[in-house]
Each structure stands twice: as C-alpha cells, then as structure tokens.
Short mmCIF file of C-alpha atoms in Angstrom, two decimals:
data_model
loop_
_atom_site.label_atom_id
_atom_site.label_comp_id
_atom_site.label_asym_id
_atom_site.label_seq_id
_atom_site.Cartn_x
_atom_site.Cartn_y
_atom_site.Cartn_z
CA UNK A 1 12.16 7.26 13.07
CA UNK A 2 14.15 8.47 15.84
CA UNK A 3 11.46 9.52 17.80
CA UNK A 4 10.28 5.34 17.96
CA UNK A 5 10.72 3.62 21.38
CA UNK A 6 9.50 0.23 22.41
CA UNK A 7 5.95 1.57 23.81
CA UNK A 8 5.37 3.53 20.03
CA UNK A 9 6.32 0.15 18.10
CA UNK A 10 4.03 -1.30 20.54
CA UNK A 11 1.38 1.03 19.91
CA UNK A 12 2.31 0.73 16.09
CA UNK A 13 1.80 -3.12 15.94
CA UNK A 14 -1.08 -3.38 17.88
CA UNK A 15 -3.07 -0.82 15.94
CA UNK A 16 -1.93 -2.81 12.65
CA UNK A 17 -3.33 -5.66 14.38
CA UNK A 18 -6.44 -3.62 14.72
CA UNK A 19 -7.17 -0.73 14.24
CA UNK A 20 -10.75 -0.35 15.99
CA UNK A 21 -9.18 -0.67 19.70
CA UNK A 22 -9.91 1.63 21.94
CA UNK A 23 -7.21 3.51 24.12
CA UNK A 24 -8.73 1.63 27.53
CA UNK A 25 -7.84 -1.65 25.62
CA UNK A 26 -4.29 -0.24 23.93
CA UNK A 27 -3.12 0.70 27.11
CA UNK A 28 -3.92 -2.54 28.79
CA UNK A 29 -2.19 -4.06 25.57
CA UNK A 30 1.19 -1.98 25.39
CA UNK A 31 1.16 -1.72 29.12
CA UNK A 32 0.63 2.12 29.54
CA UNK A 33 -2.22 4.26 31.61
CA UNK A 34 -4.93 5.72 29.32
CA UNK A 35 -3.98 9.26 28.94
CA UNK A 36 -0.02 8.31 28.12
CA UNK A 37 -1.23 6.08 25.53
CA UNK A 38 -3.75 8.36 23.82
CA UNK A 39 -0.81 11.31 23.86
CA UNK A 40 1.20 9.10 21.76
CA UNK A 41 -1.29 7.69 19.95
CA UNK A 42 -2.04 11.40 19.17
CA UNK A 43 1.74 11.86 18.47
CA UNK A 44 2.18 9.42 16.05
CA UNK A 45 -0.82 10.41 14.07
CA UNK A 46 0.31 13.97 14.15
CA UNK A 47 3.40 12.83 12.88
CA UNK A 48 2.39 10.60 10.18
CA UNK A 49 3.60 7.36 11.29
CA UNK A 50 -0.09 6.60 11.44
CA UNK A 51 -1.45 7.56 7.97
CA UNK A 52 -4.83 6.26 8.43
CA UNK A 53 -7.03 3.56 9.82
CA UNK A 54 -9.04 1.66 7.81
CA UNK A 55 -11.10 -1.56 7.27
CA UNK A 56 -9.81 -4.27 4.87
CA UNK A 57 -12.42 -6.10 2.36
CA UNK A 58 -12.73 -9.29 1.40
CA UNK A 59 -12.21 -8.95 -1.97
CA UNK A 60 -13.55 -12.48 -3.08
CA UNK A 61 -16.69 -12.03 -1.67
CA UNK A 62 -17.46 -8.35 -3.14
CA UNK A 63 -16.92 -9.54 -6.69
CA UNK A 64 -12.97 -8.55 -7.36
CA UNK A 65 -11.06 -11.84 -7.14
CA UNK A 66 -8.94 -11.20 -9.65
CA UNK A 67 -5.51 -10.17 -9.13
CA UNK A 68 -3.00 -8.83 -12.03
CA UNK A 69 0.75 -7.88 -12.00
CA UNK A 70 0.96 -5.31 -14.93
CA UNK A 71 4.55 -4.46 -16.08
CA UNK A 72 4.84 -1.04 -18.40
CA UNK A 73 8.13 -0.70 -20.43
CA UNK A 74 8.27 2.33 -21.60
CA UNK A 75 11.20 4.56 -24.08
CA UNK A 76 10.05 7.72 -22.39
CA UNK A 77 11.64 8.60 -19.26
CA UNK A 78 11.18 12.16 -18.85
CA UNK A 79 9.41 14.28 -16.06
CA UNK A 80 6.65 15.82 -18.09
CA UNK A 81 5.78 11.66 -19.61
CA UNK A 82 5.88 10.54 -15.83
CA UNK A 83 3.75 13.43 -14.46
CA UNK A 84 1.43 12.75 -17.05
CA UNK A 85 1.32 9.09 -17.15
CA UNK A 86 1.06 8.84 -13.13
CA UNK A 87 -1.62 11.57 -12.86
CA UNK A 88 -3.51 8.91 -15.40
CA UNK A 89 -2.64 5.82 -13.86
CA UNK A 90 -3.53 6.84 -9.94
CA UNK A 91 -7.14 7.77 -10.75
CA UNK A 92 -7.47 4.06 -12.18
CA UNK A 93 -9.39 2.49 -9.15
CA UNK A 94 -8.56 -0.83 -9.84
CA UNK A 95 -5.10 0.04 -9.31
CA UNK A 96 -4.16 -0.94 -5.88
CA UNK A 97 -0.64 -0.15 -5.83
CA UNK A 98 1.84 1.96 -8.76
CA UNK A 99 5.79 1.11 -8.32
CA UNK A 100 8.11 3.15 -10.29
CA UNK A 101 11.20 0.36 -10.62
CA UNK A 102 14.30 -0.28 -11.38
CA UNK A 103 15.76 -2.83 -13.50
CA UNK A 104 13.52 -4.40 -17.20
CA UNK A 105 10.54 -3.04 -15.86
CA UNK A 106 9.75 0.87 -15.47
CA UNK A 107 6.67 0.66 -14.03
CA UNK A 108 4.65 -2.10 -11.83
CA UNK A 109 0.85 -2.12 -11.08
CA UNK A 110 -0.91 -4.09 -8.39
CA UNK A 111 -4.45 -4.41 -10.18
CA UNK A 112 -7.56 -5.53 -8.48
CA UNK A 113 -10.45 -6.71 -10.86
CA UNK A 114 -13.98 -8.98 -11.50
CA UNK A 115 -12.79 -11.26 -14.52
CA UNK A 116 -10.43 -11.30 -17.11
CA UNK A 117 -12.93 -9.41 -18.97
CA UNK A 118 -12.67 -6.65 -16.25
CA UNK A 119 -8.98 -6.42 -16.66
CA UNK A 120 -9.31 -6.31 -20.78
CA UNK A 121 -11.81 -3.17 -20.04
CA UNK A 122 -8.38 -1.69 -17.31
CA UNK A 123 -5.88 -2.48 -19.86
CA UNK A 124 -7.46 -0.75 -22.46
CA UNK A 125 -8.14 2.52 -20.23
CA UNK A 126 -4.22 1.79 -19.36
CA UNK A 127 -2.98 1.95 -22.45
CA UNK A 128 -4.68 5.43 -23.67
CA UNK A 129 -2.78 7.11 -20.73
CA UNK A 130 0.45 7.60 -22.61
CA UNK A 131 3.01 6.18 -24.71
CA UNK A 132 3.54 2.48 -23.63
CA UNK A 133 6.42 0.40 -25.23
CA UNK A 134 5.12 -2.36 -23.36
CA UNK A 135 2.70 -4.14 -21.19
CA UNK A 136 3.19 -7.38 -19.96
CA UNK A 137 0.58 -9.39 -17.76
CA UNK A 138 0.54 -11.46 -14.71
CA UNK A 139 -2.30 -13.41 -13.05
CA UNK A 140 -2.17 -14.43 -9.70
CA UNK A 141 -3.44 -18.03 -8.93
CA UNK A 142 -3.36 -17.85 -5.44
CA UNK A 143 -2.38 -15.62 -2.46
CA UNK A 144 -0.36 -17.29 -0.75
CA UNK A 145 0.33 -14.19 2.00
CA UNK A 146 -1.21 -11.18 2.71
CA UNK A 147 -0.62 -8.33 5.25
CA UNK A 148 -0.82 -4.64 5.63
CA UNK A 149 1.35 -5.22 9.25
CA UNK A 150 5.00 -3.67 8.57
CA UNK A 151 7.38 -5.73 10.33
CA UNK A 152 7.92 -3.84 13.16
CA UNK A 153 10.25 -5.90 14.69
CA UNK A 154 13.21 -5.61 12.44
CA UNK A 155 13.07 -1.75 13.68
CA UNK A 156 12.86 -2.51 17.45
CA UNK A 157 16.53 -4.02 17.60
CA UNK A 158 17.78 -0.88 16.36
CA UNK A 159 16.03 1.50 19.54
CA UNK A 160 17.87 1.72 22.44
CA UNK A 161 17.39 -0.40 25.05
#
C-alpha cells in the first residue's frame, strides 16, 4: 500500500465507479495527462491493486433473487478437512463469497439462488462436501446496501500530504 498516493486512490475510486472509462476520460477525471494516467493505470494492474474489471448483474432480473447467509459449524479443524472442504465449496457457483471466521461460526457463505427450492438443491450439494456439524440458514428480505467500491477514503488520510 505504500506505493498509493492521492492520484492512484483517485484512479482507484473512479475505476470502482466504473470501470468502462477510458484513459482520455480518467485523466480528465483524476486530473492527469493521458499517458501518466495509463502508466499508472498499468501500474496498479501490474501490481494487483486492480484484480479485474468487470460488469455487475442485476440479479433480480436474471432469475437469482434470492439471497442466503449459510453458517457451517464444524468439529473438524484440520488442514487436510479445510483443503478438502474449500476445494468443494469454491466450485459451488451459487456461492458468491466463502469466509473462514472466527467466533460460533467456522465458516460463512454468501449464496446467490432462484427460490427456496434452488437453495434446498445448494444445501444438499453443501452438505456432501464434508463433515458438517452444522448448518444454519439465513434469508435476506431486503438489501438494504450494496457496493463493490472499497472505501478508499479511510486510506487517503493515511498518504502523505
């Protein structure tokens, strides 16, 4: 992170913003020429501060409005059960995010899906993947928030000036 200055966070947030600009309208954005802006935009990519770009879905209107909060409780907390378990769980596509935790709850899924029949079909691929003490299930009723925009902010009063 210590390679961050105002014009990268700048650069950062407005490609989170959106991520089909291109570098004539960055520049003008950030306030930087072309070919300054395109180095660093090169930079950060080469870097890995910019992973990807991609374009986000409306998931209501392509049939997966269902959102579901799986907990997994499990008594095995060994490397082999974990390699196993997350090799099985990541090629689940209707898991959107996989948190190991701390605290009750070993494990926490972000699960996209049609119906509650749809997650019935995911929890019972879920539950052949490896010894499960428990699974415990949470619907979402309503998004309330949604981004994929970091806070950028909270890192720019830590650069230098």
């Amino acid at each position: 992170m210590s390679s961050l200055d105002k014009y990268d966070c700048a650069i950062l947030a407005a490609l989170q913003a959106d991520g089909t600009l291109s570098i004539a309208a960055l520049s003008e954005k950030v306030g930087l020429s072309s070919t300054p802006c395109w180095k660093r935009v090169k930079r950060l990519e080469e870097e890995g501060y910019i992973q990807s770009r991609v374009s986000i879905i409306d998931r209501d209107k392509v049939g997966l409005p269902v959102t579901v909060f799986v907990s997994v409780r499990t008594t095995e907390h060994d490397e082999k059960w974990l390699t196993r378990f997350a090799a099985a769980v990541i090629v689940l596509p209707e898991v959107m995010e996989f948190h190991r935790m701390s605290g009750d709850v070993d494990y926490l899924l972000k699960v996209v899906t049609t119906d509650i029949g749809g997650y019935d079909r995911f929890y019972k691929k879920l539950i052949k993947t490896a010894h499960i003490t428990g699974v415990s299930s949470a619907f979402s009723m309503e998004q309330i928030k949604y981004t994929t925009a970091l806070p950028l902010d909270l890192i720019l009063k830590r650069l230098p000036a």
